Short mmCIF file of C-alpha atoms (C1' of nucleotides) in Angstrom, two decimals:
data_model
loop_
_atom_site.label_atom_id
_atom_site.label_comp_id
_atom_site.label_asym_id
_atom_site.label_seq_id
_atom_site.Cartn_x
_atom_site.Cartn_y
_atom_site.Cartn_z
CA UNK A 141 -33.49 9.75 16.27
CA UNK A 142 -34.44 6.12 15.93
CA UNK A 143 -33.61 3.33 18.31
CA UNK A 144 -32.54 0.14 16.53
CA UNK A 145 -30.97 -3.24 17.29
CA UNK A 146 -31.18 -5.58 20.24
CA UNK A 147 -28.35 -5.64 22.76
CA UNK A 148 -27.80 -7.83 25.80
CA UNK A 149 -26.36 -5.86 28.72
CA UNK A 150 -25.00 -7.14 32.00
CA UNK A 151 -26.72 -6.33 35.25
CA UNK A 152 -23.86 -6.26 37.77
CA UNK A 153 -23.93 -7.07 41.48
CA UNK A 154 -24.55 -3.46 42.32
CA UNK A 155 -27.68 -3.38 40.16
CA UNK A 156 -26.13 -1.21 37.49
CA UNK A 157 -27.03 -1.34 33.79
CA UNK A 158 -25.31 0.32 30.87
CA UNK A 159 -27.35 2.18 28.29
CA UNK A 160 -25.45 1.12 25.16
CA UNK A 161 -23.66 3.76 23.13
CA UNK A 162 -25.96 2.99 20.19
CA UNK A 163 -28.91 4.17 22.29
CA UNK A 164 -27.12 7.02 24.04
CA UNK A 165 -26.31 8.43 20.62
CA UNK A 166 -30.03 8.68 19.86
CA UNK A 167 -30.74 10.89 22.85
CA UNK A 168 -31.09 14.62 22.10
CA UNK A 169 -27.70 16.34 22.05
CA UNK A 170 -28.81 18.79 24.72
CA UNK A 171 -30.10 16.13 27.12
CA UNK A 172 -27.66 13.24 27.17
CA UNK A 173 -27.45 12.75 30.89
CA UNK A 174 -30.87 11.29 31.59
CA UNK A 175 -33.80 9.45 30.06
CA UNK A 176 -37.18 8.02 31.04
CA UNK A 177 -38.26 4.49 31.94
CA UNK A 178 -41.94 3.58 32.23
CA UNK A 179 -43.98 0.42 32.55
CA UNK A 180 -45.64 -0.89 29.42
CA UNK A 181 -49.30 0.13 29.59
CA UNK A 182 -50.53 -3.23 28.36
CA UNK A 183 -47.77 -5.83 28.39
CA UNK A 184 -46.68 -7.13 31.76
CA UNK A 185 -42.99 -7.69 32.29
CA UNK A 186 -41.88 -5.08 29.77
CA UNK A 187 -40.37 -1.69 30.53
CA UNK A 188 -40.26 1.05 27.93
CA UNK A 189 -37.66 3.75 27.62
CA UNK A 190 -37.25 6.99 25.75
CA UNK A 191 -35.55 10.33 25.92
CA UNK A 192 -37.28 12.88 28.10
CA UNK A 193 -38.23 14.82 24.98
CA UNK A 194 -39.49 11.68 23.25
CA UNK A 195 -41.60 10.68 26.24
CA UNK A 196 -43.09 14.15 26.55
CA UNK A 197 -43.84 14.25 22.84
CA UNK A 198 -45.73 10.98 23.16
CA UNK A 199 -47.81 12.34 26.02
CA UNK A 200 -48.63 15.43 23.98
CA UNK A 201 -49.76 13.38 21.02
CA UNK A 202 -51.78 11.19 23.33
CA UNK A 203 -53.62 14.13 24.83
CA UNK A 204 -54.12 15.83 21.49
CA UNK A 205 -55.42 12.81 19.61
CA UNK A 206 -57.29 11.11 22.43
CA UNK A 207 -58.95 14.13 23.94
CA UNK A 208 -59.29 16.65 21.16
CA UNK A 209 -58.28 20.31 21.05
CA UNK A 210 -59.68 21.13 24.49
CA UNK A 211 -57.89 18.17 25.99
CA UNK A 212 -55.07 20.07 27.62
CA UNK A 213 -57.35 22.43 29.45
CA UNK A 214 -59.71 19.69 30.46
CA UNK A 215 -56.90 17.56 31.80
CA UNK A 216 -55.55 20.48 33.79
CA UNK A 217 -58.85 20.90 35.59
CA UNK A 218 -60.78 17.66 35.50
CA UNK A 219 -59.40 15.31 38.13
CA UNK A 220 -62.35 13.01 37.95
CA UNK A 221 -61.98 11.90 34.31
CA UNK A 222 -59.46 9.27 33.37
CA UNK A 223 -56.29 10.74 31.87
CA UNK A 224 -54.15 8.21 30.01
CA UNK A 225 -51.19 10.57 29.79
CA UNK A 226 -51.33 11.18 33.51
CA UNK A 227 -51.44 7.45 34.08
CA UNK A 228 -48.25 6.96 32.09
CA UNK A 229 -46.55 9.81 33.89
CA UNK A 230 -47.22 8.15 37.20
CA UNK A 231 -45.66 4.91 36.00
CA UNK A 232 -42.57 6.68 34.67
CA UNK A 233 -39.29 7.59 36.30
CA UNK A 234 -36.55 9.89 35.14
CA UNK A 235 -33.24 8.02 35.17
CA UNK A 236 -29.97 9.87 35.54
CA UNK A 237 -26.88 8.23 34.08
CA UNK A 238 -23.32 8.35 35.25
CA UNK A 239 -20.98 10.06 32.79
CA UNK A 240 -20.02 6.67 31.34
CA UNK A 241 -23.63 5.81 30.47
CA UNK A 242 -24.46 3.50 33.37
CA UNK A 243 -27.45 3.79 35.68
CA UNK A 244 -28.83 1.81 38.54
CA UNK A 245 -32.00 0.02 37.56
CA UNK A 246 -34.73 0.86 40.09
CA UNK A 247 -35.90 -2.20 41.96
CA UNK A 248 -39.50 -1.82 40.75
CA UNK A 249 -38.36 -2.30 37.16
CA UNK A 250 -35.91 -5.07 37.96
CA UNK A 251 -38.65 -7.02 39.68
CA UNK A 252 -41.28 -6.78 36.93
CA UNK A 253 -38.60 -7.67 34.40
CA UNK A 254 -37.46 -10.51 36.61
CA UNK A 255 -33.84 -9.98 35.59
CA UNK A 256 -30.88 -11.02 37.69
CA UNK A 257 -27.76 -10.87 35.57
CA UNK A 258 -28.71 -9.54 32.13
CA UNK A 259 -31.19 -7.20 30.45
CA UNK A 260 -32.13 -7.21 26.78
CA UNK A 261 -32.36 -3.73 25.28
CA UNK A 262 -34.52 -3.64 22.14
CA UNK A 263 -34.81 -0.70 19.76
CA UNK A 264 -38.34 -0.06 18.51
CA UNK A 265 -37.77 3.05 16.43
CA UNK A 266 -39.30 5.87 18.45
CA UNK A 267 -38.69 4.14 21.78
CA UNK A 268 -36.78 1.22 23.23
CA UNK A 269 -37.73 -1.62 25.55
CA UNK A 270 -36.15 -3.60 28.38
CA UNK A 271 -36.89 -7.32 28.41
CA UNK A 272 -35.96 -10.37 30.35
CA UNK A 273 -33.62 -12.07 27.84
CA UNK A 274 -35.51 -15.36 27.85
CA UNK A 275 -38.89 -13.73 27.43
CA UNK A 276 -37.57 -11.61 24.59
CA UNK A 277 -36.30 -14.70 22.83
CA UNK A 278 -39.80 -16.20 22.93
CA UNK A 279 -41.46 -12.99 21.81
CA UNK A 280 -38.96 -12.59 19.03
CA UNK A 281 -39.60 -16.09 17.71
CA UNK A 282 -43.32 -15.52 17.65
CA UNK A 283 -42.88 -12.13 15.96
CA UNK A 284 -40.71 -13.71 13.29
CA UNK A 285 -43.58 -15.96 12.27
CA UNK A 286 -46.01 -13.06 12.32
CA UNK A 287 -43.65 -11.03 10.15
CA UNK A 288 -43.40 -13.81 7.58
CA UNK A 289 -47.19 -14.08 7.53
CA UNK A 290 -47.48 -10.32 7.18
CA UNK A 291 -45.16 -10.30 4.16
CA UNK A 292 -47.13 -13.14 2.57
CA UNK A 293 -50.33 -11.20 3.19
CA UNK A 294 -48.96 -8.17 1.36
CA UNK A 295 -48.34 -10.21 -1.77
CA UNK A 296 -51.82 -11.73 -1.70
CA UNK A 297 -53.54 -8.41 -1.16
CA UNK A 298 -51.67 -6.88 -4.03
CA UNK A 299 -52.61 -9.42 -6.68
CA UNK B 21 -31.19 6.90 -5.72
CA UNK B 22 -31.04 3.38 -7.09
CA UNK B 23 -28.61 0.67 -6.08
CA UNK B 24 -27.38 -1.41 -9.04
CA UNK B 25 -24.81 -4.08 -9.89
CA UNK B 26 -23.29 -6.88 -7.89
CA UNK B 27 -19.87 -6.42 -6.32
CA UNK B 28 -17.67 -8.84 -4.41
CA UNK B 29 -15.90 -7.15 -1.51
CA UNK B 30 -13.15 -8.50 0.74
CA UNK B 31 -13.81 -9.08 4.41
CA UNK B 32 -10.43 -8.43 6.06
CA UNK B 33 -8.99 -9.93 9.23
CA UNK B 34 -10.39 -7.10 11.30
CA UNK B 35 -13.88 -7.83 10.05
CA UNK B 36 -14.06 -4.73 7.91
CA UNK B 37 -16.04 -4.40 4.69
CA UNK B 38 -15.99 -1.63 2.13
CA UNK B 39 -19.25 -0.16 0.93
CA UNK B 40 -18.38 0.25 -2.75
CA UNK B 41 -18.23 3.74 -4.17
CA UNK B 42 -21.08 2.81 -6.52
CA UNK B 43 -23.33 2.35 -3.47
CA UNK B 44 -21.93 5.21 -1.41
CA UNK B 45 -22.80 7.54 -4.26
CA UNK B 46 -26.45 6.53 -3.92
CA UNK B 47 -26.68 7.61 -0.30
CA UNK B 48 -28.33 11.00 0.33
CA UNK B 49 -25.83 13.82 -0.02
CA UNK B 50 -26.56 15.05 3.50
CA UNK B 51 -26.09 11.65 5.15
CA UNK B 52 -23.09 9.96 3.61
CA UNK B 53 -21.42 8.80 6.80
CA UNK B 54 -23.79 6.05 7.84
CA UNK B 55 -26.42 3.61 6.62
CA UNK B 56 -28.64 0.83 7.96
CA UNK B 57 -28.26 -2.95 7.86
CA UNK B 58 -31.18 -5.21 8.80
CA UNK B 59 -31.98 -8.88 8.62
CA UNK B 60 -34.23 -9.98 5.78
CA UNK B 61 -37.73 -10.38 7.24
CA UNK B 62 -38.37 -13.66 5.45
CA UNK B 63 -35.20 -14.96 3.83
CA UNK B 64 -32.67 -16.50 6.18
CA UNK B 65 -29.02 -15.78 5.49
CA UNK B 66 -29.63 -12.46 3.74
CA UNK B 67 -28.94 -9.00 5.12
CA UNK B 68 -30.54 -5.92 3.61
CA UNK B 69 -29.09 -2.43 3.53
CA UNK B 70 -30.33 1.03 2.83
CA UNK B 71 -29.71 4.65 3.64
CA UNK B 72 -31.14 5.82 6.93
CA UNK B 73 -33.70 7.87 5.03
CA UNK B 74 -34.59 4.94 2.80
CA UNK B 75 -35.04 2.63 5.75
CA UNK B 76 -37.15 5.13 7.65
CA UNK B 77 -39.29 5.75 4.58
CA UNK B 78 -39.96 2.03 4.34
CA UNK B 79 -41.03 1.90 7.99
CA UNK B 80 -43.37 4.83 7.45
CA UNK B 81 -45.01 3.17 4.48
CA UNK B 82 -45.22 -0.04 6.47
CA UNK B 83 -47.00 1.58 9.39
CA UNK B 84 -49.32 3.50 7.12
CA UNK B 85 -50.43 0.40 5.26
CA UNK B 86 -50.46 -2.01 8.17
CA UNK B 87 -52.46 0.22 10.48
CA UNK B 88 -55.21 2.72 10.06
CA UNK B 89 -54.96 6.50 10.46
CA UNK B 90 -54.73 6.10 14.22
CA UNK B 91 -51.83 3.75 13.70
CA UNK B 92 -49.13 6.05 14.96
CA UNK B 93 -50.68 6.54 18.36
CA UNK B 94 -51.69 2.93 18.74
CA UNK B 95 -48.22 1.69 17.85
CA UNK B 96 -46.64 4.07 20.30
CA UNK B 97 -48.67 2.63 23.17
CA UNK B 98 -49.66 -0.93 22.33
CA UNK B 99 -46.76 -3.22 23.25
CA UNK B 100 -48.81 -6.37 23.01
CA UNK B 101 -49.83 -6.18 19.35
CA UNK B 102 -47.39 -7.21 16.64
CA UNK B 103 -45.71 -4.21 15.03
CA UNK B 104 -43.91 -5.00 11.79
CA UNK B 105 -42.01 -1.72 11.77
CA UNK B 106 -40.84 -2.28 15.34
CA UNK B 107 -39.79 -5.79 14.44
CA UNK B 108 -37.62 -4.49 11.61
CA UNK B 109 -36.17 -1.76 13.83
CA UNK B 110 -35.06 -4.36 16.33
CA UNK B 111 -33.39 -6.38 13.60
CA UNK B 112 -31.61 -3.31 12.21
CA UNK B 113 -28.41 -1.55 13.12
CA UNK B 114 -27.14 1.85 12.14
CA UNK B 115 -23.67 1.44 10.65
CA UNK B 116 -21.18 4.28 10.71
CA UNK B 117 -18.51 4.25 8.02
CA UNK B 118 -14.95 5.46 8.14
CA UNK B 119 -14.28 8.39 5.84
CA UNK B 120 -12.97 5.99 3.19
CA UNK B 121 -16.23 4.04 3.10
CA UNK B 122 -15.28 1.02 5.21
CA UNK B 123 -17.22 -0.32 8.18
CA UNK B 124 -16.84 -3.22 10.53
CA UNK B 125 -19.48 -5.84 9.88
CA UNK B 126 -21.21 -6.66 13.19
CA UNK B 127 -20.71 -10.27 14.20
CA UNK B 128 -24.46 -10.99 14.17
CA UNK B 129 -24.60 -10.24 10.45
CA UNK B 130 -21.36 -12.01 9.60
CA UNK B 131 -22.65 -15.16 11.26
CA UNK B 132 -26.05 -15.31 9.53
CA UNK B 133 -24.33 -14.58 6.24
CA UNK B 134 -21.72 -17.20 7.03
CA UNK B 135 -19.02 -15.14 5.36
CA UNK B 136 -15.34 -15.38 6.23
CA UNK B 137 -13.33 -13.63 3.54
CA UNK B 138 -15.76 -12.08 1.06
CA UNK B 139 -19.23 -10.53 0.88
CA UNK B 140 -21.38 -10.11 -2.22
CA UNK B 141 -23.07 -6.72 -2.39
CA UNK B 142 -26.13 -6.77 -4.64
CA UNK B 143 -28.04 -3.71 -5.77
CA UNK B 144 -31.81 -4.14 -5.74
CA UNK B 145 -32.89 -0.67 -6.78
CA UNK B 146 -34.40 0.86 -3.67
CA UNK B 147 -32.16 -1.19 -1.36
CA UNK B 148 -29.12 -3.45 -1.49
CA UNK B 149 -28.33 -6.85 -0.07
CA UNK B 150 -25.39 -8.69 1.44
CA UNK B 151 -25.01 -12.32 0.45
CA UNK B 152 -22.64 -15.15 0.98
CA UNK B 153 -20.97 -15.26 -2.46
CA UNK B 154 -21.75 -18.94 -3.03
CA UNK B 155 -25.36 -18.63 -2.02
CA UNK B 156 -25.78 -15.61 -4.25
CA UNK B 157 -24.42 -17.58 -7.19
CA UNK B 158 -27.09 -20.24 -6.66
CA UNK B 159 -29.84 -17.71 -6.18
CA UNK B 160 -28.79 -15.83 -9.26
CA UNK B 161 -28.87 -18.96 -11.41
CA UNK B 162 -32.32 -19.85 -10.20
CA UNK B 163 -33.52 -16.28 -10.72
CA UNK B 164 -32.25 -16.30 -14.29
CA UNK B 165 -34.55 -19.20 -15.16
CA UNK B 166 -37.46 -17.57 -13.37
CA UNK B 167 -36.86 -14.36 -15.26
CA UNK B 168 -36.87 -16.13 -18.60
CA UNK B 169 -40.14 -17.84 -17.70
CA UNK B 170 -41.59 -14.53 -16.56
CA UNK B 171 -40.77 -12.85 -19.85
CA UNK B 172 -42.31 -15.77 -21.76
CA UNK B 173 -45.40 -15.39 -19.59
CA UNK B 174 -45.67 -11.73 -20.53
CA UNK B 175 -45.75 -12.64 -24.20
CA UNK B 176 -48.47 -15.24 -23.65
CA UNK B 177 -50.66 -12.90 -21.68
CA UNK B 178 -50.38 -10.26 -24.37
CA UNK B 179 -51.40 -12.46 -27.27
"C1'" DG C 218 -22.83 2.81 61.84
"C1'" DA C 219 -24.47 -0.54 58.07
"C1'" DA C 220 -26.15 -0.72 53.56
"C1'" DA C 221 -26.78 1.19 49.49
"C1'" DT C 222 -25.45 4.57 46.11
"C1'" DT C 223 -22.30 7.35 43.52
"C1'" DC C 224 -17.62 8.64 41.96
"C1'" DC C 225 -13.53 7.28 40.11
"C1'" DC C 226 -9.94 4.33 38.20
"C1'" DA C 227 -8.64 -0.01 35.80
"C1'" DT C 228 -8.76 -3.36 31.85
"C1'" DG C 229 -9.51 -6.36 27.82
"C1'" DG C 230 -11.46 -6.28 23.66
"C1'" DT C 231 -13.11 -4.01 19.71
"C1'" DA C 232 -13.63 -0.28 16.57
"C1'" DT C 233 -11.87 3.80 14.60
"C1'" DC C 234 -8.33 6.90 12.89
"C1'" DC C 235 -4.65 7.46 10.15
"C1'" DC C 236 -1.07 6.32 6.95
"C1'" DA C 237 0.44 3.42 3.10
"C1'" DT C 238 0.21 0.94 -1.53
"C1'" DA C 239 -1.14 -1.28 -5.89
"C1'" DG C 240 -4.15 -1.05 -9.70
"C1'" DC C 241 -7.20 1.55 -12.73
"C1'" DA C 242 -9.39 5.37 -14.82
"C1'" DT C 243 -9.29 9.98 -15.97
"C1'" DC C 244 -7.15 14.18 -17.06
"C1'" DC C 245 -3.98 17.21 -19.05
"C1'" DC C 246 -0.93 19.44 -22.14
"C1'" DG C 247 1.86 20.09 -25.59
"C1'" DC D 292 -2.53 11.36 -30.08
"C1'" DG D 293 0.66 9.76 -26.70
"C1'" DG D 294 2.54 9.49 -22.31
"C1'" DG D 295 3.01 10.85 -18.22
"C1'" DA D 296 0.58 12.80 -14.16
"C1'" DT D 297 -3.12 12.88 -11.22
"C1'" DG D 298 -6.73 11.08 -8.49
"C1'" DC D 299 -9.69 7.59 -6.81
"C1'" DT D 300 -10.74 2.85 -5.48
"C1'" DA D 301 -10.07 -1.19 -2.86
"C1'" DT D 302 -7.12 -3.20 0.52
"C1'" DG D 303 -3.49 -3.80 4.44
"C1'" DG D 304 -1.90 -2.64 8.89
"C1'" DG D 305 -0.08 0.12 13.14
"C1'" DA D 306 -1.58 3.20 16.67
"C1'" DT D 307 -5.11 5.14 19.20
"C1'" DA D 308 -9.70 5.85 21.19
"C1'" DC D 309 -13.80 4.11 22.86
"C1'" DC D 310 -16.99 0.52 24.77
"C1'" DA D 311 -18.63 -2.56 28.15
"C1'" DT D 312 -17.50 -4.22 32.51
"C1'" DG D 313 -15.31 -4.91 37.22
"C1'" DG D 314 -14.21 -3.16 41.48
"C1'" DG D 315 -12.27 0.02 45.20
"C1'" DA D 316 -13.05 4.26 47.63
"C1'" DA D 317 -15.87 8.01 48.92
"C1'" DT D 318 -20.42 9.60 49.86
"C1'" DT D 319 -25.04 9.35 51.01
"C1'" DT D 320 -29.22 7.38 53.38
"C1'" DC D 321 -31.89 5.64 57.14
#
DNA sequence: GAAATTCCCATGGTATCCCATAGCATCCCG
DNA sequence: CGGGATGCTATGGGATACCATGGGAATTTC
């Protein structure tokens, strides 16, 4: 289960978006009809997506590693303390797909993405992202330079 | 598992390419039906390939070395920071083969390779590469000289 | 009832399945 | 040891299935 590739998908007049077959195939076999969209916790204008199981697994890791072994119990009782996993849950929505893999993009996501006729779907391995196509282009260009620098840095550190 | 040799393969009118038997045999026995293609991170016009397991192993090593022990959690949440493994995932595609070992080369790869009727498959040990045959010829010639110089350098350092 | 949502059918393009063949390499068996 | 016989590899091509998309009709929502 690893989301790869970047795919430009049409947003039609009815506000529908297709989750590409390449991504649908990465959803768990027993839960192909729905997935989760949630706002990026620290990058405005980006929406993250994952399978329900993948999203839940991330929350579990978050609670375990951020809060320690007693985290789960504490979170269940302590409403005063900040709970990052709870924060993400509130920003997330379960999205049901039609049998053909399409779904209607909730307006809250469409507006932060600022998309009107196309959405860029980007695989990030253990999750995927929705981007405004133009913004993704810019991000991608800047990442390309960072990647080249990163590779150069590996060589230097080695020697 | 080591990819060796250089093989020129036809690109037919339907855009199909054969993964040579010599390379298919190097794929893990339990995952022979598909592999991964991804753009070279720092060499334009070159496409890399590997088994799914080989690609994933590279990403794991990458994340381990690029980030600290808390890397996994940070990467899962931080969309603003540059993530080399995520960058490679976005540039990669899982390629399913027909039972006879052929696959259709996605247009994005065919265009950066600038191939029309033939692709050079080059084994690089732990991965393989796709090249435009002419460009590979040039690269190979230049590498031959570099290799000779490298071997001479070894002798000098020894003495 | 008007607007939005969901279901269903339609379509062009692409990818996949399947069958076919020529050229090698290997095997087999007396 | 020879000479077929077999099998696999790389390639071609027709038929079929699937993907992404559009749009009408039915259903829901307020």
